Coordinates of C-alpha atoms in Angstrom, one line a residue:
X14 CA 71.1 -32.0 9.1
X15 CA 70.8 -28.3 9.5
X16 CA 70.9 -26.3 6.2
X17 CA 73.4 -23.5 6.2
X18 CA 73.6 -21.1 3.3
X19 CA 77.2 -20.0 4.0
X20 CA 79.7 -20.2 6.8
X21 CA 79.6 -17.2 9.2
X22 CA 82.2 -14.6 8.3
X23 CA 82.7 -12.5 11.4
X24 CA 83.8 -15.0 14.0
X25 CA 87.5 -14.1 14.3
X26 CA 88.2 -11.8 17.2
X27 CA 90.7 -10.0 15.0
X28 CA 87.8 -8.5 13.0
X29 CA 87.0 -5.3 14.9
X30 CA 84.0 -3.3 13.8
X31 CA 85.2 0.0 12.3
X32 CA 82.5 1.7 14.4
X33 CA 84.7 1.0 17.5
X34 CA 87.5 3.2 16.2
X35 CA 86.7 6.0 18.7
X36 CA 87.2 7.0 22.3
X37 CA 85.4 5.1 25.0
X38 CA 85.1 6.8 28.4
X39 CA 85.0 3.4 30.1
X40 CA 86.5 -0.1 29.7
X41 CA 84.8 -3.0 31.4
X42 CA 86.8 -6.2 31.8
X43 CA 84.7 -9.4 31.9
X44 CA 85.5 -13.2 31.8
X45 CA 82.1 -14.8 31.8
X46 CA 78.6 -14.6 30.2
X47 CA 77.1 -13.8 33.6
X48 CA 79.0 -10.5 33.7
X49 CA 77.2 -9.3 30.6
X50 CA 73.8 -11.1 30.9
X51 CA 72.2 -8.3 32.9
X52 CA 74.2 -5.4 31.5
X53 CA 72.2 -2.6 30.0
X54 CA 73.6 -1.6 26.5
X55 CA 75.8 1.4 27.0
X56 CA 77.5 3.0 23.9
X57 CA 80.0 4.8 26.2
X58 CA 81.4 1.5 27.6
X59 CA 83.6 -0.9 25.7
X60 CA 83.5 -4.4 27.1
X61 CA 86.8 -6.2 26.9
X62 CA 86.1 -9.9 27.2
X63 CA 88.4 -12.9 27.8
X64 CA 85.6 -15.3 26.9
X65 CA 84.5 -15.9 23.3
X66 CA 80.8 -16.6 24.0
X67 CA 80.5 -13.5 26.3
X68 CA 82.0 -11.4 23.5
X69 CA 79.5 -12.9 21.0
X70 CA 76.7 -12.2 23.5
X71 CA 77.7 -8.5 23.5
X72 CA 77.8 -8.3 19.7
X73 CA 74.4 -9.9 19.4
X74 CA 72.9 -7.3 21.8
X75 CA 74.6 -4.3 20.2
X76 CA 76.9 -3.7 23.1
X77 CA 80.3 -2.4 22.0
X78 CA 82.8 -5.1 22.8
X79 CA 86.1 -6.7 21.8
X80 CA 87.8 -9.9 22.7
X81 CA 91.1 -9.2 24.4
X82 CA 93.0 -11.1 21.7
X83 CA 91.9 -8.5 19.1
X84 CA 94.7 -6.4 20.7
X85 CA 97.3 -9.0 20.0
X86 CA 97.1 -9.5 16.2
X87 CA 100.7 -8.5 15.9
X88 CA 103.4 -9.7 18.3
X89 CA 104.2 -7.1 21.0
X90 CA 107.9 -6.2 20.6
X91 CA 108.2 -5.6 24.3
X92 CA 107.7 -9.3 24.9
X93 CA 111.0 -10.2 23.1
X94 CA 111.4 -12.9 20.5
X95 CA 108.4 -15.3 20.6
X96 CA 110.5 -18.4 20.3
X97 CA 112.5 -17.5 23.4
X98 CA 109.5 -17.1 25.7
X99 CA 110.0 -20.4 27.6
X100 CA 113.7 -19.8 28.2
X101 CA 113.2 -16.2 29.2
X102 CA 110.5 -16.9 31.8
X103 CA 112.6 -19.5 33.5
X104 CA 115.6 -17.4 34.3
X105 CA 114.1 -17.1 37.8
X106 CA 115.8 -20.4 38.7
X107 CA 119.3 -18.8 38.7
X108 CA 120.5 -16.5 41.5
X109 CA 123.8 -14.8 40.9
X110 CA 124.5 -17.2 38.1
X111 CA 123.9 -20.5 39.8
X112 CA 120.8 -22.7 40.1
X113 CA 119.6 -22.3 43.7
X114 CA 117.0 -25.0 43.4
X115 CA 119.2 -28.1 43.1
X116 CA 118.2 -31.1 45.2
X117 CA 120.0 -34.4 45.1
X118 CA 121.6 -33.5 41.8
X119 CA 118.4 -32.3 40.2
X120 CA 117.2 -28.8 39.4
X121 CA 113.8 -28.6 41.1
X122 CA 113.1 -25.2 39.5
X123 CA 113.6 -26.6 36.0
X124 CA 110.9 -29.2 36.7
X125 CA 108.4 -26.3 36.5
X126 CA 109.8 -24.9 33.2
X127 CA 106.5 -25.4 31.3
X128 CA 104.3 -24.3 34.2
X129 CA 106.1 -21.1 34.9
X130 CA 106.5 -20.2 31.2
X131 CA 102.8 -20.9 30.6
X132 CA 102.0 -18.6 33.5
X133 CA 104.4 -15.9 32.1
X134 CA 102.8 -16.1 28.7
X135 CA 99.3 -15.8 30.1
X136 CA 100.3 -12.8 32.2
X137 CA 102.0 -11.0 29.4
X138 CA 99.1 -11.6 27.0
X139 CA 96.6 -10.0 29.3
X140 CA 98.9 -7.1 30.3
X141 CA 99.9 -6.3 26.7
X142 CA 96.3 -6.5 25.5
X143 CA 95.1 -4.2 28.2
X144 CA 97.9 -1.7 27.6
X145 CA 97.0 -1.6 23.9
X146 CA 93.3 -1.2 24.6
X147 CA 94.0 1.8 26.8
X148 CA 96.2 3.3 24.1
X149 CA 93.7 2.7 21.3
X150 CA 90.4 3.6 23.1
X151 CA 91.8 6.2 25.6
X152 CA 89.3 5.6 28.5
X153 CA 89.0 7.7 31.6
X154 CA 88.1 4.7 33.8
X155 CA 88.4 0.9 33.9
X156 CA 85.9 -1.4 35.7
X157 CA 87.5 -4.7 36.7
X158 CA 84.9 -7.5 37.0
X159 CA 87.3 -10.2 36.0
X160 CA 89.8 -11.4 33.4
X161 CA 90.8 -15.0 32.9
X162 CA 93.8 -16.7 31.3
X163 CA 94.1 -20.2 30.0
X164 CA 94.2 -22.9 32.7
X165 CA 93.2 -20.2 35.2
X166 CA 96.9 -19.4 35.5
X167 CA 96.3 -15.7 36.6
X168 CA 95.0 -15.4 40.1
X169 CA 93.2 -12.5 41.8
X170 CA 96.4 -10.9 43.0
X171 CA 97.8 -10.9 39.4
X172 CA 94.5 -9.7 37.9
X173 CA 94.5 -6.7 40.2
X174 CA 98.2 -6.1 39.5
X175 CA 97.7 -6.1 35.7
X176 CA 94.7 -3.7 35.9
X177 CA 96.4 -1.4 38.4
X178 CA 99.7 -1.2 36.4
X179 CA 97.8 -0.4 33.1
X180 CA 95.7 2.3 34.8
X181 CA 98.8 3.8 36.4
X182 CA 100.6 4.0 33.0
X183 CA 97.7 5.7 31.3
X184 CA 96.4 7.8 34.1
X185 CA 93.1 5.9 34.3
X186 CA 90.8 5.5 37.3
X187 CA 90.5 1.8 38.3
X188 CA 87.2 0.7 39.7
X189 CA 87.8 -2.7 41.4
X190 CA 84.7 -4.8 41.4
X191 CA 86.4 -8.2 41.0
X192 CA 83.9 -10.9 40.7
X193 CA 85.7 -14.0 39.5
X194 CA 83.6 -17.2 39.0
X195 CA 84.9 -20.4 40.6
X196 CA 87.6 -22.1 38.5
X197 CA 85.2 -25.1 37.9
X198 CA 82.3 -23.0 36.7
X199 CA 80.4 -24.7 33.9
X200 CA 80.3 -21.5 31.8
X201 CA 84.0 -21.5 31.1
X202 CA 85.5 -23.1 28.0
X203 CA 87.8 -25.1 30.4
X204 CA 86.7 -27.1 33.4
X205 CA 89.3 -27.2 36.1
X206 CA 89.5 -26.6 39.8
X207 CA 92.8 -24.9 40.1
X208 CA 95.9 -25.3 38.0
X209 CA 98.1 -28.1 39.3
X210 CA 95.5 -29.3 41.8
X211 CA 95.9 -33.0 42.6
X212 CA 93.2 -35.4 41.4
X213 CA 91.3 -37.2 44.1
X214 CA 93.3 -40.2 45.1
X215 CA 92.1 -42.1 48.2
X216 CA 94.7 -43.5 50.6
X217 CA 93.4 -47.0 50.1
X218 CA 93.7 -46.8 46.4
X219 CA 97.3 -45.4 46.6
X220 CA 98.3 -48.3 48.9
X221 CA 96.7 -51.0 46.6
X222 CA 98.3 -49.4 43.5
X223 CA 101.7 -49.3 45.3
X224 CA 101.5 -53.0 46.3
X225 CA 100.4 -54.0 42.8
X226 CA 103.2 -52.2 41.0
X227 CA 105.8 -53.3 43.6
X228 CA 104.6 -56.9 43.0
X229 CA 105.1 -56.5 39.3
X230 CA 108.5 -55.1 39.8
X231 CA 109.5 -58.0 41.9
X232 CA 108.0 -60.5 39.5
X233 CA 110.0 -59.1 36.7
X234 CA 113.3 -59.3 38.6
X235 CA 112.6 -62.9 39.7
X236 CA 111.8 -63.9 36.1
X237 CA 115.0 -62.3 34.9
X238 CA 117.0 -64.4 37.4
X239 CA 115.1 -67.6 36.4
X240 CA 115.8 -66.9 32.7
X241 CA 119.5 -66.1 33.3
X242 CA 119.5 -64.1 30.2
X243 CA 121.5 -60.9 30.3
X244 CA 119.9 -58.0 28.5
X245 CA 120.5 -54.3 28.2
X246 CA 117.5 -52.7 29.7
X247 CA 116.0 -49.6 28.1
X248 CA 113.7 -47.5 30.2
X249 CA 110.9 -46.1 28.0
X250 CA 108.5 -43.2 28.9
X251 CA 106.3 -42.4 26.0
X252 CA 102.8 -42.4 24.7
X253 CA 100.8 -45.6 24.9
X254 CA 100.9 -46.3 21.1
X255 CA 104.7 -46.1 21.1
X256 CA 105.0 -48.3 24.2
X257 CA 102.6 -50.9 22.9
X258 CA 104.4 -51.1 19.6
X259 CA 107.9 -51.4 21.1
X260 CA 106.8 -54.1 23.5
X261 CA 105.3 -56.4 20.8
X262 CA 108.6 -57.6 19.4
X263 CA 112.1 -56.9 20.4
X264 CA 115.3 -58.8 19.9
X265 CA 117.3 -60.9 22.4
X266 CA 119.9 -58.9 24.1
X267 CA 117.7 -55.9 24.9
X268 CA 114.5 -55.4 26.9
X269 CA 112.1 -52.6 27.4
X270 CA 111.5 -51.4 30.9
X271 CA 108.1 -49.9 31.4
X272 CA 106.5 -48.2 34.4
X273 CA 104.4 -51.0 36.1
X274 CA 101.4 -48.7 36.5
X275 CA 100.7 -48.8 32.7
X276 CA 101.3 -52.5 32.3
X277 CA 98.2 -54.4 30.9
X278 CA 95.6 -55.4 33.5
X279 CA 94.3 -58.4 31.6
X280 CA 96.2 -61.5 33.1
X281 CA 96.8 -63.2 29.8
X282 CA 98.4 -60.1 28.2
X283 CA 100.3 -59.2 31.3
X284 CA 101.7 -62.7 31.5
X285 CA 102.8 -62.5 27.8
X286 CA 104.6 -59.3 28.5
X287 CA 106.4 -60.7 31.5
X288 CA 107.4 -64.0 29.8
X289 CA 108.5 -62.1 26.7
X290 CA 111.0 -60.2 28.8
X291 CA 109.3 -56.8 29.3
X292 CA 110.7 -55.4 32.6
X293 CA 108.1 -53.8 34.8
X294 CA 109.5 -51.1 37.1
X295 CA 107.9 -49.4 40.1
X296 CA 108.9 -46.2 41.8
X297 CA 109.9 -47.0 45.4
X298 CA 107.8 -45.3 48.1
X299 CA 109.9 -42.6 49.9
X300 CA 109.4 -39.8 52.4
X301 CA 111.6 -36.8 52.9
X302 CA 113.8 -36.7 56.0
X303 CA 113.8 -33.7 58.4
X304 CA 117.1 -32.7 56.9
X305 CA 115.7 -32.9 53.4
X306 CA 112.7 -30.8 54.3
X307 CA 115.0 -28.3 55.8
X308 CA 116.9 -28.2 52.5
X309 CA 113.6 -27.5 50.6
X310 CA 112.8 -24.7 53.1
X311 CA 116.3 -23.2 52.6
X312 CA 115.8 -23.3 48.8
X313 CA 112.5 -21.3 49.2
X314 CA 114.1 -18.9 51.6
X315 CA 116.9 -18.2 49.2
X316 CA 114.5 -17.1 46.5
X317 CA 112.4 -15.1 48.9
X318 CA 115.4 -13.2 50.2
X319 CA 116.7 -12.5 46.7
X320 CA 113.3 -11.2 45.6
X321 CA 113.0 -9.0 48.7
X322 CA 116.3 -7.5 47.9
X323 CA 115.2 -6.8 44.3
X324 CA 111.6 -5.6 44.0
X325 CA 109.9 -6.2 40.7
X326 CA 106.9 -5.1 38.7
X327 CA 105.1 -6.4 35.6
X328 CA 105.5 -10.0 34.5
X329 CA 108.5 -10.6 36.8
X330 CA 106.3 -9.7 39.8
X331 CA 103.5 -11.8 38.4
X332 CA 105.8 -14.8 38.0
X333 CA 107.1 -14.5 41.5
X334 CA 103.5 -14.6 42.8
X335 CA 102.8 -17.6 40.7
X336 CA 105.9 -19.4 42.0
X337 CA 105.2 -18.4 45.6
X338 CA 101.5 -19.3 45.6
X339 CA 101.3 -22.3 43.2
X340 CA 104.7 -24.0 43.7
X341 CA 106.1 -23.0 47.2
X342 CA 102.9 -22.6 49.3
X343 CA 101.1 -25.7 48.0
X344 CA 104.0 -28.1 48.7
X345 CA 104.3 -28.8 45.0
X346 CA 108.1 -28.3 45.3
X347 CA 108.3 -30.9 48.1
X348 CA 106.3 -33.4 46.0
X349 CA 108.9 -33.0 43.2
X350 CA 111.7 -33.5 45.7
X351 CA 110.1 -36.8 46.8
X352 CA 109.9 -37.8 43.1
X353 CA 113.6 -37.1 42.7
X354 CA 114.5 -39.2 45.7
X355 CA 112.2 -42.0 44.4
X356 CA 113.6 -42.0 40.9
X357 CA 117.2 -42.0 42.3
X358 CA 116.3 -45.3 44.1
X359 CA 114.7 -46.7 41.0
X360 CA 118.0 -46.2 39.1
X361 CA 119.9 -47.9 41.9
X362 CA 117.5 -50.8 41.9
X363 CA 117.5 -51.3 38.1
X364 CA 120.7 -50.8 36.1
X365 CA 119.3 -49.2 32.9
X366 CA 121.5 -49.1 29.9
X367 CA 119.6 -46.3 28.2
X368 CA 116.6 -44.0 28.8
X369 CA 114.2 -43.0 26.0
X370 CA 111.8 -40.1 26.8
X371 CA 108.8 -38.8 24.9
X372 CA 108.9 -35.2 26.2
X373 CA 112.0 -33.9 28.0
X374 CA 110.0 -30.8 29.1
X375 CA 107.7 -33.0 31.1
X376 CA 108.6 -32.8 34.9
X377 CA 108.9 -36.6 35.4
X378 CA 110.9 -37.0 32.2
X379 CA 113.1 -34.1 33.3
X380 CA 113.7 -35.9 36.6
X381 CA 114.6 -39.1 34.9
X382 CA 116.9 -37.3 32.5
X383 CA 118.9 -35.6 35.3
X384 CA 119.0 -38.7 37.5
X385 CA 120.2 -40.7 34.5
X386 CA 123.0 -38.3 33.7
X387 CA 124.1 -38.5 37.4
X388 CA 124.1 -42.3 37.1
X389 CA 126.1 -42.3 33.8
X390 CA 123.1 -43.4 31.6
X391 CA 122.6 -41.9 28.2
X392 CA 119.3 -40.1 27.4
X393 CA 117.4 -40.2 24.1
X394 CA 114.3 -38.3 23.1
X395 CA 111.8 -39.9 20.8
X396 CA 109.2 -37.1 20.4
X397 CA 105.6 -37.7 21.4
X398 CA 104.1 -35.2 19.0
X399 CA 104.5 -32.6 16.2
X400 CA 107.2 -29.9 16.7
X401 CA 106.7 -27.1 14.1
X402 CA 108.0 -24.0 15.8
X403 CA 111.5 -22.8 16.8
X404 CA 110.5 -22.6 20.4
X405 CA 113.6 -23.3 22.6
X406 CA 113.7 -25.3 25.8
X407 CA 116.8 -25.7 27.9
X408 CA 116.1 -29.5 28.2
X409 CA 116.8 -29.8 24.5
X410 CA 119.0 -26.7 23.7
X411 CA 120.8 -26.1 27.0
X412 CA 121.2 -22.5 28.3
X413 CA 124.0 -20.2 29.4
X414 CA 124.4 -22.2 32.6
X415 CA 124.5 -25.8 31.3
X416 CA 124.1 -28.4 28.6
X417 CA 120.7 -29.9 27.5
X418 CA 119.2 -32.7 29.5
X419 CA 118.9 -34.9 26.3
X420 CA 122.0 -36.4 24.7
X421 CA 120.5 -37.5 21.4
X422 CA 117.3 -37.2 19.3
X423 CA 115.7 -40.4 17.9
X424 CA 114.2 -38.6 14.9
X425 CA 111.1 -39.7 13.1
X426 CA 112.6 -38.4 9.9
X427 CA 114.0 -35.4 8.0
X428 CA 111.5 -33.0 9.5
X429 CA 112.5 -33.7 13.1
X430 CA 116.2 -33.1 12.2
X431 CA 115.4 -29.8 10.4
X432 CA 113.3 -28.8 13.4
X433 CA 116.1 -29.6 15.9
X434 CA 118.7 -27.7 13.8
X435 CA 116.4 -24.7 13.7
X436 CA 116.1 -24.6 17.6
X437 CA 119.7 -25.4 18.4
X438 CA 118.6 -28.8 19.7
X439 CA 120.8 -31.9 20.2
X440 CA 123.6 -32.0 17.7
X441 CA 123.3 -35.8 17.5
X442 CA 120.4 -37.4 15.8
X443 CA 119.7 -41.0 14.8
X444 CA 116.7 -41.6 12.5
X445 CA 114.3 -44.4 13.7
X446 CA 110.9 -43.4 12.3
X447 CA 107.9 -43.1 14.5
X448 CA 107.1 -46.5 16.1
X449 CA 103.5 -45.5 17.1
X450 CA 102.5 -45.5 13.5
X451 CA 103.2 -49.2 13.0
X452 CA 99.9 -50.3 14.5
X453 CA 98.1 -47.9 12.1
X454 CA 100.1 -48.6 8.9
X455 CA 98.0 -49.1 5.7
X456 CA 99.6 -49.6 2.3
X457 CA 97.7 -46.7 0.6
X458 CA 95.3 -43.8 0.9
X459 CA 91.6 -44.6 0.7
X460 CA 89.7 -42.8 -2.1
X461 CA 88.2 -39.5 -0.9
X462 CA 84.6 -39.7 0.2
X463 CA 82.8 -36.9 1.9
X464 CA 79.9 -38.5 3.8
X465 CA 81.4 -38.6 7.3
X466 CA 83.7 -35.8 8.5
X467 CA 85.8 -35.9 11.7
X468 CA 86.6 -32.5 13.0
X469 CA 89.5 -32.1 15.5
X470 CA 89.4 -28.5 16.9
X471 CA 92.6 -26.6 16.5
X472 CA 94.4 -25.5 19.7
X473 CA 96.8 -22.9 20.9
X474 CA 99.9 -25.1 21.4
X475 CA 102.0 -24.0 24.4
X476 CA 104.9 -23.8 22.0
X477 CA 102.9 -21.5 19.7
X478 CA 103.0 -18.4 21.8
X479 CA 101.3 -16.0 19.4
X480 CA 98.3 -18.3 18.8
X481 CA 94.8 -17.2 19.8
X482 CA 92.7 -19.5 22.0
X483 CA 89.6 -17.8 20.6
X484 CA 90.4 -19.2 17.1
X485 CA 89.5 -22.6 18.5
X486 CA 85.8 -21.8 18.5
X487 CA 85.8 -19.5 15.4
X488 CA 87.5 -22.2 13.3
X489 CA 85.3 -25.0 14.7
X490 CA 82.1 -23.1 13.9
X491 CA 83.3 -22.1 10.4
X492 CA 84.5 -25.6 9.6
X493 CA 81.2 -27.3 10.7
X494 CA 79.2 -24.7 8.8
X495 CA 81.3 -25.3 5.7
X496 CA 80.9 -29.1 5.9
X497 CA 77.1 -28.7 6.2
X498 CA 77.2 -26.5 3.1
X499 CA 79.2 -29.2 1.3
X500 CA 76.5 -31.8 2.1
X501 CA 78.3 -34.0 4.7
X502 CA 75.8 -36.4 6.0
X503 CA 77.4 -36.8 9.4
X504 CA 79.9 -34.6 11.3
X505 CA 81.6 -35.5 14.5
X506 CA 83.7 -33.1 16.6
X507 CA 86.2 -34.9 18.8
X508 CA 87.8 -33.2 21.8
X509 CA 91.1 -34.4 23.3
X510 CA 91.0 -35.5 27.0
X511 CA 91.8 -32.6 29.2
X512 CA 90.2 -29.4 30.6
X513 CA 88.1 -28.7 27.5
X514 CA 84.4 -28.2 28.5
X515 CA 82.3 -30.2 26.0
X516 CA 79.2 -28.2 26.8
X517 CA 80.9 -24.9 25.9
X518 CA 81.9 -26.3 22.5
X519 CA 78.3 -27.6 22.0
X520 CA 76.9 -24.1 22.9
X521 CA 79.3 -22.5 20.4
X522 CA 77.7 -24.6 17.6
X523 CA 74.1 -24.3 18.9
X524 CA 74.1 -20.5 18.8
X525 CA 74.7 -20.6 15.0
X526 CA 72.1 -23.4 14.5
X527 CA 74.7 -26.0 13.7
X528 CA 74.4 -29.7 14.4
X529 CA 77.3 -32.1 15.0
X530 CA 78.0 -35.0 17.3
X531 CA 80.6 -33.9 20.0
X532 CA 82.6 -36.5 21.8
X533 CA 85.6 -36.3 24.2
X534 CA 87.8 -39.3 24.7
X535 CA 91.4 -40.5 24.3
X536 CA 91.2 -42.9 21.5
X537 CA 91.5 -42.0 17.8
X538 CA 91.3 -45.4 16.2
X539 CA 87.6 -45.9 16.3
X540 CA 87.0 -42.4 15.0
X541 CA 89.3 -42.9 12.1
X542 CA 87.5 -46.2 11.3
X543 CA 84.2 -44.2 11.2
X544 CA 85.4 -41.1 9.3
X545 CA 85.8 -40.7 5.6
X546 CA 88.2 -37.8 6.2
X547 CA 89.6 -35.6 9.0
X548 CA 89.9 -31.8 9.4
X549 CA 92.3 -30.9 12.2
X550 CA 95.3 -29.0 13.4
X551 CA 98.7 -29.4 11.6
X552 CA 100.4 -29.4 15.0
X553 CA 98.6 -32.6 16.2
X554 CA 100.0 -36.1 16.1
X555 CA 96.6 -37.1 14.7
X556 CA 97.9 -35.6 11.4
X557 CA 100.4 -38.3 10.7
X558 CA 98.3 -41.0 12.5
X559 CA 95.4 -40.3 10.2
X560 CA 97.6 -40.4 7.1
X561 CA 99.3 -43.7 8.2
X562 CA 95.8 -45.2 8.7
X563 CA 95.1 -44.3 5.0
X564 CA 92.5 -41.6 5.6
X565 CA 92.7 -38.0 4.1
X566 CA 93.6 -35.3 6.5
X567 CA 93.1 -31.5 5.9
X568 CA 95.6 -29.7 8.2
X569 CA 94.7 -26.3 9.5
X570 CA 97.4 -23.8 10.4
X571 CA 95.9 -21.0 12.5
X572 CA 96.7 -17.3 12.1
X573 CA 98.5 -15.8 14.0
X574 CA 101.0 -18.6 14.6
X575 CA 104.6 -19.3 15.3
X576 CA 104.4 -22.5 13.2
X577 CA 107.3 -22.3 10.7
X578 CA 106.0 -23.2 7.2
X579 CA 109.6 -24.2 6.3
X580 CA 109.2 -27.1 8.7
X581 CA 106.1 -28.5 6.9
X582 CA 107.9 -29.8 3.9
X583 CA 105.5 -30.9 1.1
X584 CA 102.4 -30.3 3.3
X585 CA 99.7 -27.9 2.0
X586 CA 97.8 -26.3 4.9
X587 CA 94.5 -24.5 5.0
X588 CA 93.9 -21.3 7.0
X589 CA 90.1 -21.4 7.1
X590 CA 86.8 -22.8 5.8
X591 CA 87.1 -21.3 2.3
X592 CA 90.4 -23.2 1.8
X593 CA 88.7 -26.4 3.0
X594 CA 85.7 -26.0 0.7
X595 CA 88.0 -25.4 -2.3
X596 CA 90.1 -28.5 -1.7
X597 CA 87.0 -30.7 -1.1
X598 CA 85.3 -29.5 -4.2
X599 CA 88.4 -30.1 -6.3
X600 CA 88.8 -33.5 -4.8
X601 CA 92.3 -32.7 -3.6
X602 CA 94.1 -34.8 -0.9
X603 CA 97.5 -34.6 0.6
X604 CA 100.4 -36.5 -1.1
X605 CA 100.4 -39.1 1.7
X606 CA 103.6 -40.8 0.7
X607 CA 105.6 -37.6 0.4
X608 CA 104.3 -36.1 3.6
X609 CA 104.8 -39.3 5.7
X610 CA 108.3 -39.8 4.3
X611 CA 109.3 -36.2 5.2
X612 CA 107.9 -36.4 8.7
X613 CA 108.2 -40.1 9.6
X614 CA 110.5 -41.9 7.1
X615 CA 107.4 -44.0 6.3
X616 CA 108.7 -45.5 3.1
X617 CA 112.5 -45.6 3.7
X618 CA 112.1 -47.3 7.2
X619 CA 109.8 -50.2 6.7
X620 CA 109.3 -50.9 10.4
X621 CA 110.1 -48.1 12.9
X622 CA 109.9 -50.4 15.9
X623 CA 112.4 -52.8 14.4
X624 CA 114.7 -49.9 13.6
X625 CA 114.4 -48.5 17.1
X626 CA 115.5 -51.8 18.6
X627 CA 118.3 -52.2 16.0
X628 CA 119.7 -48.8 17.3
X629 CA 119.5 -49.9 20.9
X630 CA 121.0 -53.4 20.3
X631 CA 123.9 -52.1 18.1
X632 CA 124.7 -49.5 20.7
X633 CA 124.7 -52.1 23.5
X634 CA 127.2 -54.1 21.5
X635 CA 129.5 -51.1 20.9
X636 CA 128.8 -50.7 17.2
X637 CA 128.3 -47.4 15.4
X638 CA 124.8 -46.6 14.3
X639 CA 124.0 -45.2 10.9
X640 CA 122.2 -41.9 11.7
X641 CA 120.2 -41.9 8.5
X642 CA 118.2 -45.0 9.3
X643 CA 119.9 -47.6 7.1
X644 CA 119.6 -51.2 8.4
X645 CA 122.6 -53.1 9.6
X646 CA 123.7 -56.7 9.1
X647 CA 125.5 -56.9 12.4
X648 CA 122.6 -58.1 14.5
X649 CA 122.9 -61.8 13.7

């Protein structure tokens, strides 16, 4: 174990050296360590980096530098209300007050709500930071080597647009030497080869998978005929923990319908699911007809003509480019149209009584919600994760042009209901608890021990628009250093599956002489079994999962953040390493029972899976459901 005298103190990008409060004749924009590796130290040049390690390299060499997020410590008023960012960036769907992207009863444009809003947020962050840097440091020229947004959402056209518009506003000379590394470069904190790029999927594998899932779908229908048992079928799209729990035990009269592709592959378990009455469903293979392809082309043409008639600048121009290059030109919009057609056929093949979604902002879930509405099927949302901001989505809140896609919230507990009220979400809510926790449920919290620490890096949640991505690395380094200082014998950093580059995280620790095991996988169970306690983000589902499993969790709330402290109930949060050390030294742990009751009705609802099926069964029989979660005696 590496001995550390004290956690580093200057890792936040918000801490700008007072010696930088002066005029710099030149700004140099960089995105990668290679841009600064051979750079001679120049006191007249201020490096503006979008990469945390490149920024640290400059500081270590004495090169004046800031991370671009240092210019965003307070929310730019010109961006409007931060909790309306997603809705604001998706007004492009409407032309003259109507949705011009509708196909077979579904809004194709709204399937890209999250993608377009993420792109808009990325563009605005870079543009606002650069504008503020020009105002503060008053340069005469700007050298563009590169700038990079999360998920590589800003392309070369947009980078040049952002730099050119900033220079034009401030009367600065732009020197364009754009030298962007490839998206999959190993030096970035994220590893990806283009946002929205399809994963390699050989034709033979697609065919075999299609045959397998269709066979399961057919087997389920045959078994239903053999059993001659009429059940209300509930289509469930949620995380695996929720699906696994809800398929273990359900009453006669209702049955879960699950996408066949996620059914168990082990024959014994698969057979048990089928004989228990779990309904496997497979998306029918479809192609678009010539007329349907022409309809897609007409949709694209309608937007292009409207844009040509109304030229744009700034973020609106940037978003048009994103939509044009990433959604229209790649054929992504056609892929979504095929999915709409396929899901429509799925609903005609299976007569679902209800649909339960884990995330209504997800494109596939949105398709299902809109198709279900057209088929007269009610739509519930049982949230997949933690929702702690007032960020508004039209799928939950509706907009000026239509109602929400979701009819009802199946709430974990009081917190979900307070969150929904704060966002203007579904007026109807029925409390079910959170079924995913049932497989983790332990009767009490284990005594605090501090030998093995599991660190889950914080993240800039896409709903948390003011959050800094650079805080991920600063907080991780400070936390690991503090845990070493506390004498933890073993520290494990676990990354969530996704674009995070494990090597980048390891390098962030190495440069400060810190040791920790770093892993990247999807499972939490084995890590919880190993750990004595967990330090992680308050906005991660791991928070309630860890507490349910009986392990202490120290939740971190980053600064800045849109997370609403009023939606945390009795949960104390820490902002940094000093808070963590103070709590560990005092032996303080969260009041597990109070927190889990507030978030998940953990005490008042003894079994969330049973409560879920009670709600579905009562509704199928035409009974009213107690929204507060009280059990009923009308199921016998």
